[in-house]
mmCIF file of C-alpha atoms and ligand atoms in Angstrom:
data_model
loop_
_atom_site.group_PDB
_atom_site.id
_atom_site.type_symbol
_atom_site.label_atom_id
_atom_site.label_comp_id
_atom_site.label_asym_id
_atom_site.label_seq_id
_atom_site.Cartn_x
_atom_site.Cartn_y
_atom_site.Cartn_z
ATOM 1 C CA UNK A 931 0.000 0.000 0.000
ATOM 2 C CA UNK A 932 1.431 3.412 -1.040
ATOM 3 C CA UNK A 933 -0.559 6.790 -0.118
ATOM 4 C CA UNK A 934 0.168 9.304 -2.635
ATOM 5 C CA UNK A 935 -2.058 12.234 -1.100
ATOM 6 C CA UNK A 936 -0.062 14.925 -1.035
ATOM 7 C CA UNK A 937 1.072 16.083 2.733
ATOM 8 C CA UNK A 938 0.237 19.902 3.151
ATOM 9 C CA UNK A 939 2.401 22.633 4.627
ATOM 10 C CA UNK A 940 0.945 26.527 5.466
ATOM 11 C CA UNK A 941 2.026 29.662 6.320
ATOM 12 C CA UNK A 942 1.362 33.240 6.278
ATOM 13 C CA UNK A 943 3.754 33.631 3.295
ATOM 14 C CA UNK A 944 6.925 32.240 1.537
ATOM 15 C CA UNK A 945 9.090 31.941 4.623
ATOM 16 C CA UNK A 946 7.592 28.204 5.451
ATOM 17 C CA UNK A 947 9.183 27.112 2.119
ATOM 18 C CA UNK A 948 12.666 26.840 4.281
ATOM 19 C CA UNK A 949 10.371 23.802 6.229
ATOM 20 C CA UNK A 950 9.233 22.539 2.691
ATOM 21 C CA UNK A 951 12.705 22.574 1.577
ATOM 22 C CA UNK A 952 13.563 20.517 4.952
ATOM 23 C CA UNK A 953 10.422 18.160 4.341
ATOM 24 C CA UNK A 954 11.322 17.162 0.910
ATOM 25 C CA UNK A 955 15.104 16.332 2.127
ATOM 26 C CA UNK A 956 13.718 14.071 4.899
ATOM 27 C CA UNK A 957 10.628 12.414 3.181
ATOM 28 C CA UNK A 958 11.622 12.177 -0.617
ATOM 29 C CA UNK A 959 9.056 9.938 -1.587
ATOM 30 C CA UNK A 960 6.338 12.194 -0.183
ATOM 31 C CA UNK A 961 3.963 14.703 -2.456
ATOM 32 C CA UNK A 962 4.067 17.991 -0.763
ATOM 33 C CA UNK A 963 1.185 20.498 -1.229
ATOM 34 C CA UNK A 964 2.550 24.250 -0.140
ATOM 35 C CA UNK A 965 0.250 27.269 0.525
ATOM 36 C CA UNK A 966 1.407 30.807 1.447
ATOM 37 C CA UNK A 967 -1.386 33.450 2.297
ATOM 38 C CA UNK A 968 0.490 35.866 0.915
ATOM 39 C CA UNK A 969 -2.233 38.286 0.112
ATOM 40 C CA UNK A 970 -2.951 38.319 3.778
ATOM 41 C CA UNK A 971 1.237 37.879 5.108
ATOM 42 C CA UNK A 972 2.405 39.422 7.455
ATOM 43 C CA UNK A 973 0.224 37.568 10.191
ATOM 44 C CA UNK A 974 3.208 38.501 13.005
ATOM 45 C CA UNK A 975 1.151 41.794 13.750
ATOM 46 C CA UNK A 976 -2.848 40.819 13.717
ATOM 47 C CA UNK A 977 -4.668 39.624 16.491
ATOM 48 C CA UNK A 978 -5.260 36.105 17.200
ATOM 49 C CA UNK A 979 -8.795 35.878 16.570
ATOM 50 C CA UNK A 980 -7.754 37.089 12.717
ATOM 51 C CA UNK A 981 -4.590 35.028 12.801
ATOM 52 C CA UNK A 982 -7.350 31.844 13.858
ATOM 53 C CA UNK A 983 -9.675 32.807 11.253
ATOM 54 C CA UNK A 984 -7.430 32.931 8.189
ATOM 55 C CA UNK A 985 -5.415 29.517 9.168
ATOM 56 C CA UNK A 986 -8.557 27.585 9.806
ATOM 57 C CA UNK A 987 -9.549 28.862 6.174
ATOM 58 C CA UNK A 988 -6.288 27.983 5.173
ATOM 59 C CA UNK A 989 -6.501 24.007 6.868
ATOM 60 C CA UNK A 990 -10.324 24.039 5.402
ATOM 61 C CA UNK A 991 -8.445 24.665 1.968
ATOM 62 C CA UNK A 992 -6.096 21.859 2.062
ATOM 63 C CA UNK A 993 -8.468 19.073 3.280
ATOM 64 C CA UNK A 994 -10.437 19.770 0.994
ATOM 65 C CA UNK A 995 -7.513 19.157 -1.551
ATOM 66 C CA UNK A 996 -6.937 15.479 0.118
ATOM 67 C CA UNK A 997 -4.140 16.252 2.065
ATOM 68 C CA UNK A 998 -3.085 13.367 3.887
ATOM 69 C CA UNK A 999 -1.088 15.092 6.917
ATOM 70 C CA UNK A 1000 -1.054 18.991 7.620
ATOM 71 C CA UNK A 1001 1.977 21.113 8.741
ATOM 72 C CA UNK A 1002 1.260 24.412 10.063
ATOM 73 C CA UNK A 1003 5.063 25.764 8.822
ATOM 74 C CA UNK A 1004 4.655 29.797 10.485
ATOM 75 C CA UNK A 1005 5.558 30.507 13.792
ATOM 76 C CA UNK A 1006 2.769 32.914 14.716
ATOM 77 C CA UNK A 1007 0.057 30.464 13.150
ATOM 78 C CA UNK A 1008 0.997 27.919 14.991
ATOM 79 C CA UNK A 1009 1.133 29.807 18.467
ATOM 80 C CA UNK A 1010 -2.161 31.070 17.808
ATOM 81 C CA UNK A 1011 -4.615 28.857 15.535
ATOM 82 C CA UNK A 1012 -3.296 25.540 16.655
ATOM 83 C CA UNK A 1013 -4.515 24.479 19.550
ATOM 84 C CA UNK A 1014 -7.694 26.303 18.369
ATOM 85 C CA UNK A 1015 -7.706 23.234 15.486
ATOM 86 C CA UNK A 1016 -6.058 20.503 16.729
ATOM 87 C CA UNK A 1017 -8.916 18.505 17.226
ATOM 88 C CA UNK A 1018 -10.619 19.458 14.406
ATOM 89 C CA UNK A 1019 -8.520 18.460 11.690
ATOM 90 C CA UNK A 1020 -9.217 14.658 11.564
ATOM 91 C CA UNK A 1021 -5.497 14.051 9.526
ATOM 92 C CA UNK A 1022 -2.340 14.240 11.444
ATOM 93 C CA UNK A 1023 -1.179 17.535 12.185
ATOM 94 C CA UNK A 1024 2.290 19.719 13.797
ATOM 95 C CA UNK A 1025 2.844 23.020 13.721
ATOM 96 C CA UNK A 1026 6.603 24.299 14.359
ATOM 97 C CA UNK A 1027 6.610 25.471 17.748
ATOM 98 C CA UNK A 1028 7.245 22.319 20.227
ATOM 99 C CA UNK A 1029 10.033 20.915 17.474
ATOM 100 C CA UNK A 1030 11.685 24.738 17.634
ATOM 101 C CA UNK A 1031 11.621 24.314 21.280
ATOM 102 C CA UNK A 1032 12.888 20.574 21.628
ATOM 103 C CA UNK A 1033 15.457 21.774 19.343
ATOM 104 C CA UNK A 1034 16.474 24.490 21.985
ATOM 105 C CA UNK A 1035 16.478 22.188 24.920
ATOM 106 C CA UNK A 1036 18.551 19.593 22.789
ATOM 107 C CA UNK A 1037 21.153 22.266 22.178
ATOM 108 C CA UNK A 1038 21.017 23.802 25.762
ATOM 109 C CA UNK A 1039 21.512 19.915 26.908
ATOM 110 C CA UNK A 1040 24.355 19.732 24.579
ATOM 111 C CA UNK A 1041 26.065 22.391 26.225
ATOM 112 C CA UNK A 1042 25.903 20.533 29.919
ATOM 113 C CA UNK A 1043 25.850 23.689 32.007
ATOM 114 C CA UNK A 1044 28.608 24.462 30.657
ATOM 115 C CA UNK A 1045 26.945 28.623 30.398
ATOM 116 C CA UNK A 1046 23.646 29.630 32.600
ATOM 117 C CA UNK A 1047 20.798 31.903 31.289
ATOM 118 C CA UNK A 1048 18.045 31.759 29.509
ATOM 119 C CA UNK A 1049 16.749 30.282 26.185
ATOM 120 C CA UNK A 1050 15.867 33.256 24.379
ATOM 121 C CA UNK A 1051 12.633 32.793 21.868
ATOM 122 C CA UNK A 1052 13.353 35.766 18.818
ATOM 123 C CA UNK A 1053 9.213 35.956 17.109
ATOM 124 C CA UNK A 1054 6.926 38.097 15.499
ATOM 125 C CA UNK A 1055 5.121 40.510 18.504
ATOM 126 C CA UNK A 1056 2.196 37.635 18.030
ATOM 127 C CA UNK A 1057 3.713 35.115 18.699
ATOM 128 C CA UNK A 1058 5.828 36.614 21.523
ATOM 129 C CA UNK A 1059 2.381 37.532 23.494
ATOM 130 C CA UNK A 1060 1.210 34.212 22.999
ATOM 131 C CA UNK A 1061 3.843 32.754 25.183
ATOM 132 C CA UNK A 1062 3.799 29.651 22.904
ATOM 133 C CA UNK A 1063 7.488 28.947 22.894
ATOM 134 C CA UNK A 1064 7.581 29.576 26.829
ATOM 135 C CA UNK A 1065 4.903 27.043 27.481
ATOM 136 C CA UNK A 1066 6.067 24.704 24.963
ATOM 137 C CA UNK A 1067 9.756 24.644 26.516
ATOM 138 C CA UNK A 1068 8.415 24.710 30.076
ATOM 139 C CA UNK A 1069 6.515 21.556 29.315
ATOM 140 C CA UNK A 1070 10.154 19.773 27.629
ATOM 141 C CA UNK A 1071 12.446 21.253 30.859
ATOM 142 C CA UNK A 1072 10.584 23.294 33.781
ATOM 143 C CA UNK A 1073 13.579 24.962 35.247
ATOM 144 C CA UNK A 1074 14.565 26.886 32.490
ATOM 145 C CA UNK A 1075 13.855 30.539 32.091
ATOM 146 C CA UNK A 1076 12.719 31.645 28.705
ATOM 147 C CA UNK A 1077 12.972 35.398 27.512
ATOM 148 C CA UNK A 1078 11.145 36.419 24.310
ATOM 149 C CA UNK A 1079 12.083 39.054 21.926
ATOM 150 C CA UNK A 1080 9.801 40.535 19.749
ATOM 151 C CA UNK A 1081 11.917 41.829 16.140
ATOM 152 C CA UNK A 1082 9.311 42.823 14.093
ATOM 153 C CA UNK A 1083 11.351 44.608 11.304
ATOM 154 C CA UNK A 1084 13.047 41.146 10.725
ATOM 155 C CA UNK A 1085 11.009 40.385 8.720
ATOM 156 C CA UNK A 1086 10.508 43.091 5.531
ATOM 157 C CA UNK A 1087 14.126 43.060 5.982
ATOM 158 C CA UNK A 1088 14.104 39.385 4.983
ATOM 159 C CA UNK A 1089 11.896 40.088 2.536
ATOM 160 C CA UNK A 1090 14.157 43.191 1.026
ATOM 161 C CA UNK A 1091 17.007 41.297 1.029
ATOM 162 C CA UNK A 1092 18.866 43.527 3.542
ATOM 163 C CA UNK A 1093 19.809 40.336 5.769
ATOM 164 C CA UNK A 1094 23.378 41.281 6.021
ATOM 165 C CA UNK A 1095 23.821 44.770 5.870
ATOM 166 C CA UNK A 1096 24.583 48.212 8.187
ATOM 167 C CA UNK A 1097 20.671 48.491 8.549
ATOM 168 C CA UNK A 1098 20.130 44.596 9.761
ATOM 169 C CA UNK A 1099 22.681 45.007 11.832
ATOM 170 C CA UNK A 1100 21.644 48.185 13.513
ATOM 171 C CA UNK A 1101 18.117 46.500 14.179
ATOM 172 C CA UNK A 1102 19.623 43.247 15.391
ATOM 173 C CA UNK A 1103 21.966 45.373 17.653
ATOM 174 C CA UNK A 1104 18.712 47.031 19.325
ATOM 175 C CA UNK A 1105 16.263 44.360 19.656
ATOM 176 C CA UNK A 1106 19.121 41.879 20.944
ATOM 177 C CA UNK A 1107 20.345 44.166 23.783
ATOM 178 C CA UNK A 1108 18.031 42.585 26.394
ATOM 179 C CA UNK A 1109 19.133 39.015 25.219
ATOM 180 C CA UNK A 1110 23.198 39.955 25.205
ATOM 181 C CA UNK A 1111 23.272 41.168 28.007
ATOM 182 C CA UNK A 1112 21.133 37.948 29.204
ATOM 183 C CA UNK A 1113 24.068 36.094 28.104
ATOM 184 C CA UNK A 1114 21.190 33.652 26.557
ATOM 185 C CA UNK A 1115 23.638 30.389 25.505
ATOM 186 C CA UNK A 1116 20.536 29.215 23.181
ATOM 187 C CA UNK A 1117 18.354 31.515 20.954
ATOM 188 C CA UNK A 1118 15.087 29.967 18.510
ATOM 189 C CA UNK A 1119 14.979 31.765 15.479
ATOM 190 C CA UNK A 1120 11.137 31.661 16.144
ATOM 191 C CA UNK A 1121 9.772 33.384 13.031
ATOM 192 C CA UNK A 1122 10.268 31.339 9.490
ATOM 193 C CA UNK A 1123 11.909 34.805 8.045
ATOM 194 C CA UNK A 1124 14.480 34.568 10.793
ATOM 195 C CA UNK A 1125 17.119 32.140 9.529
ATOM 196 C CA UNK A 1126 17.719 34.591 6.757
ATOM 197 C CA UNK A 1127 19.058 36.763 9.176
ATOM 198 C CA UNK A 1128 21.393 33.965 10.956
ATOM 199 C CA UNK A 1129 24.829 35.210 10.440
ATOM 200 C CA UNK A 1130 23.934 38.850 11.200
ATOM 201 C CA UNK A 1131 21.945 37.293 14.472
ATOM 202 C CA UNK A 1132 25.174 35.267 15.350
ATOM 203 C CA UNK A 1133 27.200 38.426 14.965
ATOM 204 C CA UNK A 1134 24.843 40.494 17.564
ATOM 205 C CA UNK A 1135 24.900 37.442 19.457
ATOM 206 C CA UNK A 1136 28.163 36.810 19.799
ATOM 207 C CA UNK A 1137 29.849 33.202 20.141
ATOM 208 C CA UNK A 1138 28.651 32.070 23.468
ATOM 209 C CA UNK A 1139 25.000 32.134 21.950
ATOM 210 C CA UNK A 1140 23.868 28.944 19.683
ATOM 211 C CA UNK A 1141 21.117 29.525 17.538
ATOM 212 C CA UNK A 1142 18.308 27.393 16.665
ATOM 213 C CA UNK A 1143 15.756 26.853 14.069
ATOM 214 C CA UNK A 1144 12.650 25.064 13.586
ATOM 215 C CA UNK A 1145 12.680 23.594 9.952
ATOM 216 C CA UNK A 1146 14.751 19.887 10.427
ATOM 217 C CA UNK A 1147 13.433 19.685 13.680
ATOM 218 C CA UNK A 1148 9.935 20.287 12.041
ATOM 219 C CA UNK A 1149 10.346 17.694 8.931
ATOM 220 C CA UNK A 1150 12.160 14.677 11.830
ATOM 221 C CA UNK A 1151 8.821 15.131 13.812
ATOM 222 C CA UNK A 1152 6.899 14.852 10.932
ATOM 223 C CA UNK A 1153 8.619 11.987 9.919
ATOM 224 C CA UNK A 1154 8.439 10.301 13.376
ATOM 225 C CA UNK A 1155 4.578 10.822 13.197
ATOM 226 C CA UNK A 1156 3.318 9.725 9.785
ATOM 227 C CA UNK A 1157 2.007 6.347 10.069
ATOM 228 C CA UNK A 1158 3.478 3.601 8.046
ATOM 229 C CA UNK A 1159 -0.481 3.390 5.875
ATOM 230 C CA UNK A 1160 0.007 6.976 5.365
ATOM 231 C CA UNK A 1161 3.210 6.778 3.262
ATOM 232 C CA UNK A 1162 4.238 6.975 -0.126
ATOM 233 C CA UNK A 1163 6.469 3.917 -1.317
ATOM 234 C CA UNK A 1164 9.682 5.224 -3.585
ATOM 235 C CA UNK A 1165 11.310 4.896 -5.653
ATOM 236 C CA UNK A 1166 10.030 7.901 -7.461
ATOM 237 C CA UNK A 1167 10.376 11.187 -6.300
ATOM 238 C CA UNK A 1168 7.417 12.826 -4.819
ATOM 239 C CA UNK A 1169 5.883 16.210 -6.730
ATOM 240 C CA UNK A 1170 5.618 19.341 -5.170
ATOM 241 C CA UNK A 1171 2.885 22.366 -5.992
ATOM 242 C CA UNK A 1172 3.518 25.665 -4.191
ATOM 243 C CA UNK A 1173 -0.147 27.593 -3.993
ATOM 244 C CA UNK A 1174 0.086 30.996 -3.163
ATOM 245 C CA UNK A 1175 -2.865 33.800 -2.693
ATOM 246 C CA UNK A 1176 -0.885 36.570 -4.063
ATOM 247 C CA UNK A 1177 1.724 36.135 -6.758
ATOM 248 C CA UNK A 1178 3.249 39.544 -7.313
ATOM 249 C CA UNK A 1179 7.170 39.780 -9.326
ATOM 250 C CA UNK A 1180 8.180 40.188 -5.520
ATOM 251 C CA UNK A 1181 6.591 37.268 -3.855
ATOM 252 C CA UNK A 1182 8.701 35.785 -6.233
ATOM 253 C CA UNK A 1183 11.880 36.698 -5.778
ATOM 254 C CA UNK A 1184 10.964 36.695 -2.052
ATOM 255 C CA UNK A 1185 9.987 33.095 -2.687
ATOM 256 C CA UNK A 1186 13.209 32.434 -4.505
ATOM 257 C CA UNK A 1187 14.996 33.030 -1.473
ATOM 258 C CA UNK A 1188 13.359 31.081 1.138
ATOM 259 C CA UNK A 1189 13.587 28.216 -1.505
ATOM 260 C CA UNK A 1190 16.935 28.506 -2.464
ATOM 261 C CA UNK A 1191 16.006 28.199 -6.302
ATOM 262 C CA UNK A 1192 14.409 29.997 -8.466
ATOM 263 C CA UNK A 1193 10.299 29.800 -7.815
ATOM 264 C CA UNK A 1194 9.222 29.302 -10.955
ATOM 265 C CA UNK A 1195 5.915 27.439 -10.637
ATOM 266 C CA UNK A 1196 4.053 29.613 -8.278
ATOM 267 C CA UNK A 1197 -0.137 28.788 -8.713
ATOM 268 C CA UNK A 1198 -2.402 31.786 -7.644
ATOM 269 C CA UNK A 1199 -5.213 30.560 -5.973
ATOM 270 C CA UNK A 1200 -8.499 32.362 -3.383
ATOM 271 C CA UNK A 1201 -9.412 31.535 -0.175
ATOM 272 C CA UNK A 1202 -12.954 31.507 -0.378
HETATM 273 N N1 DGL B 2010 5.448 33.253 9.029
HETATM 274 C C1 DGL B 2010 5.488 34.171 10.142
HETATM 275 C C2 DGL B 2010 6.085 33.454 11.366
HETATM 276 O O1 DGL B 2010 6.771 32.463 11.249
HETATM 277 C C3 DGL B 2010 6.320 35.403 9.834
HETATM 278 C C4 DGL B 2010 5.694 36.323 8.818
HETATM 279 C C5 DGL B 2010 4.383 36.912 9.293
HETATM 280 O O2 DGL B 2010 4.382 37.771 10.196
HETATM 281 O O3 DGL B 2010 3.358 36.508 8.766
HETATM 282 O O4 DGL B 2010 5.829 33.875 12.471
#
């Protein structure tokens, strides 16, 4: 038996493709269904009742296209709509958060008190309020102290393409005092624009801080809970369609960079 429904990833825009990219490395076989709500991106600032409105459209959406499994691949969707859905869905379904924070514990365990502080969570301002990352790593180790840190402008600056210069570093020097000073050993790049920024992070950061991000955590838990039925046999690879609601010149040269290739194939569809 092979299942060749397609397994769904979503977020508010592009920046999830970094996940897709991680998904397709891990599970091959697998045909991956991507939607970006990019008419309605950034989702970072809005409320959570409007963040839990357009991702449950979003889920409807995919279902309704087959999807066999569902991965909620933005930050701030997943601190806000998911618990709102998880029972609803009827397919399995992971959002990024509690991988991004195993991933921090893992690397704070790695470092065997070797340097005290907190794990610092860097998010959209939704996200931050939500406290999603601090619950989700209290649940994984109780004793640690988490600090979030909203940096909003992270991401248009991802999406400019001004990751690496005098004005990324200027914001990263500002919204990273607080955490520096911290002397934070572990930091989640909790916003799927983020990682663009990494080596201008790590600079602000400084060496005694190791970043983390979500995606191969994200695509190994997905992995570890797809049943065996739910699989697609090789050898051929699987197919991937990237769906977006907006498909301006931008989004695709935006899109270009999450996925690391040209984004060629982009399919405008509505959200009813
Ligand atoms: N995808 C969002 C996240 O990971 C960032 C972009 C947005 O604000 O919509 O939080």
């Amino acid at each position: 038996m092979s299942d060749s429904r397609p397994i769904a990833l979503f977020d508010s825009g592009v920046g999830g493709l970094t996940v897709l990219n991680a998904v397709a490395r891990r599970l091959p076989h697998e045909n991956l269904l991507y939607l970006g709500d990019t008419a309605r991106l950034p989702y970072g600032t809005k409320s959570p009742l409007t963040v839990q409105r357009y991702a449950i459209k979003a889920v409807s959406f995919l279902l309704e296209r087959d999807a066999k499994a569902l991965v909620i691949a933005c930050n701030t969707a997943t601190a806000l709509a998911l618990p709102a859905i998880r029972d609803q869905v009827g397919v399995p379904l992971l959002g990024v958060i509690e991988p991004g924070a195993r991933a921090a514990v893992e690397a704070l365990g790695r470092l065997k008190g070797r340097r005290e502080g907190p794990i610092a969570v860097l998010a959209t301002e939704a996200t931050v309020a939500s406290n999603a990352y601090g619950l989700a790593i209290s649940a994984l180790a109780p004793s640690v102290p988490v600090m979030n840190v909203a940096c909003p402008l992270f991401v248009p600056l991802a999406e400019e393409g001004w990751t690496e210069n005098e004005v990324a570093a200027a914001a990263a020097e500002r919204y990273l005092e607080a955490v520096r000073r911290a002397g934070a050993p572990v930091a989640v790049l909790g916003c799927t624009h983020y990682p663009l920024l990494k080596r201008t992070i790590a600079h602000s950061l400084g060496p005694q801080t190791v970043l983390v991000d979500s995606a191969d955590s994200t695509a190994a838990a997905l992995d570890r809970m797809l049943p065996e039925k739910l699989r697609r046999l090789g050898p051929a690879a699987g197919e991937t369609r990237l769906l977006v609601t907006d498909a301006s010149e931008r989004i695709r040269k935006v899109a270009g960079r999450f996925l690391g290739r040209e984004a060629t194939s982009l399919e405008l569809v509505d959200l009813p």
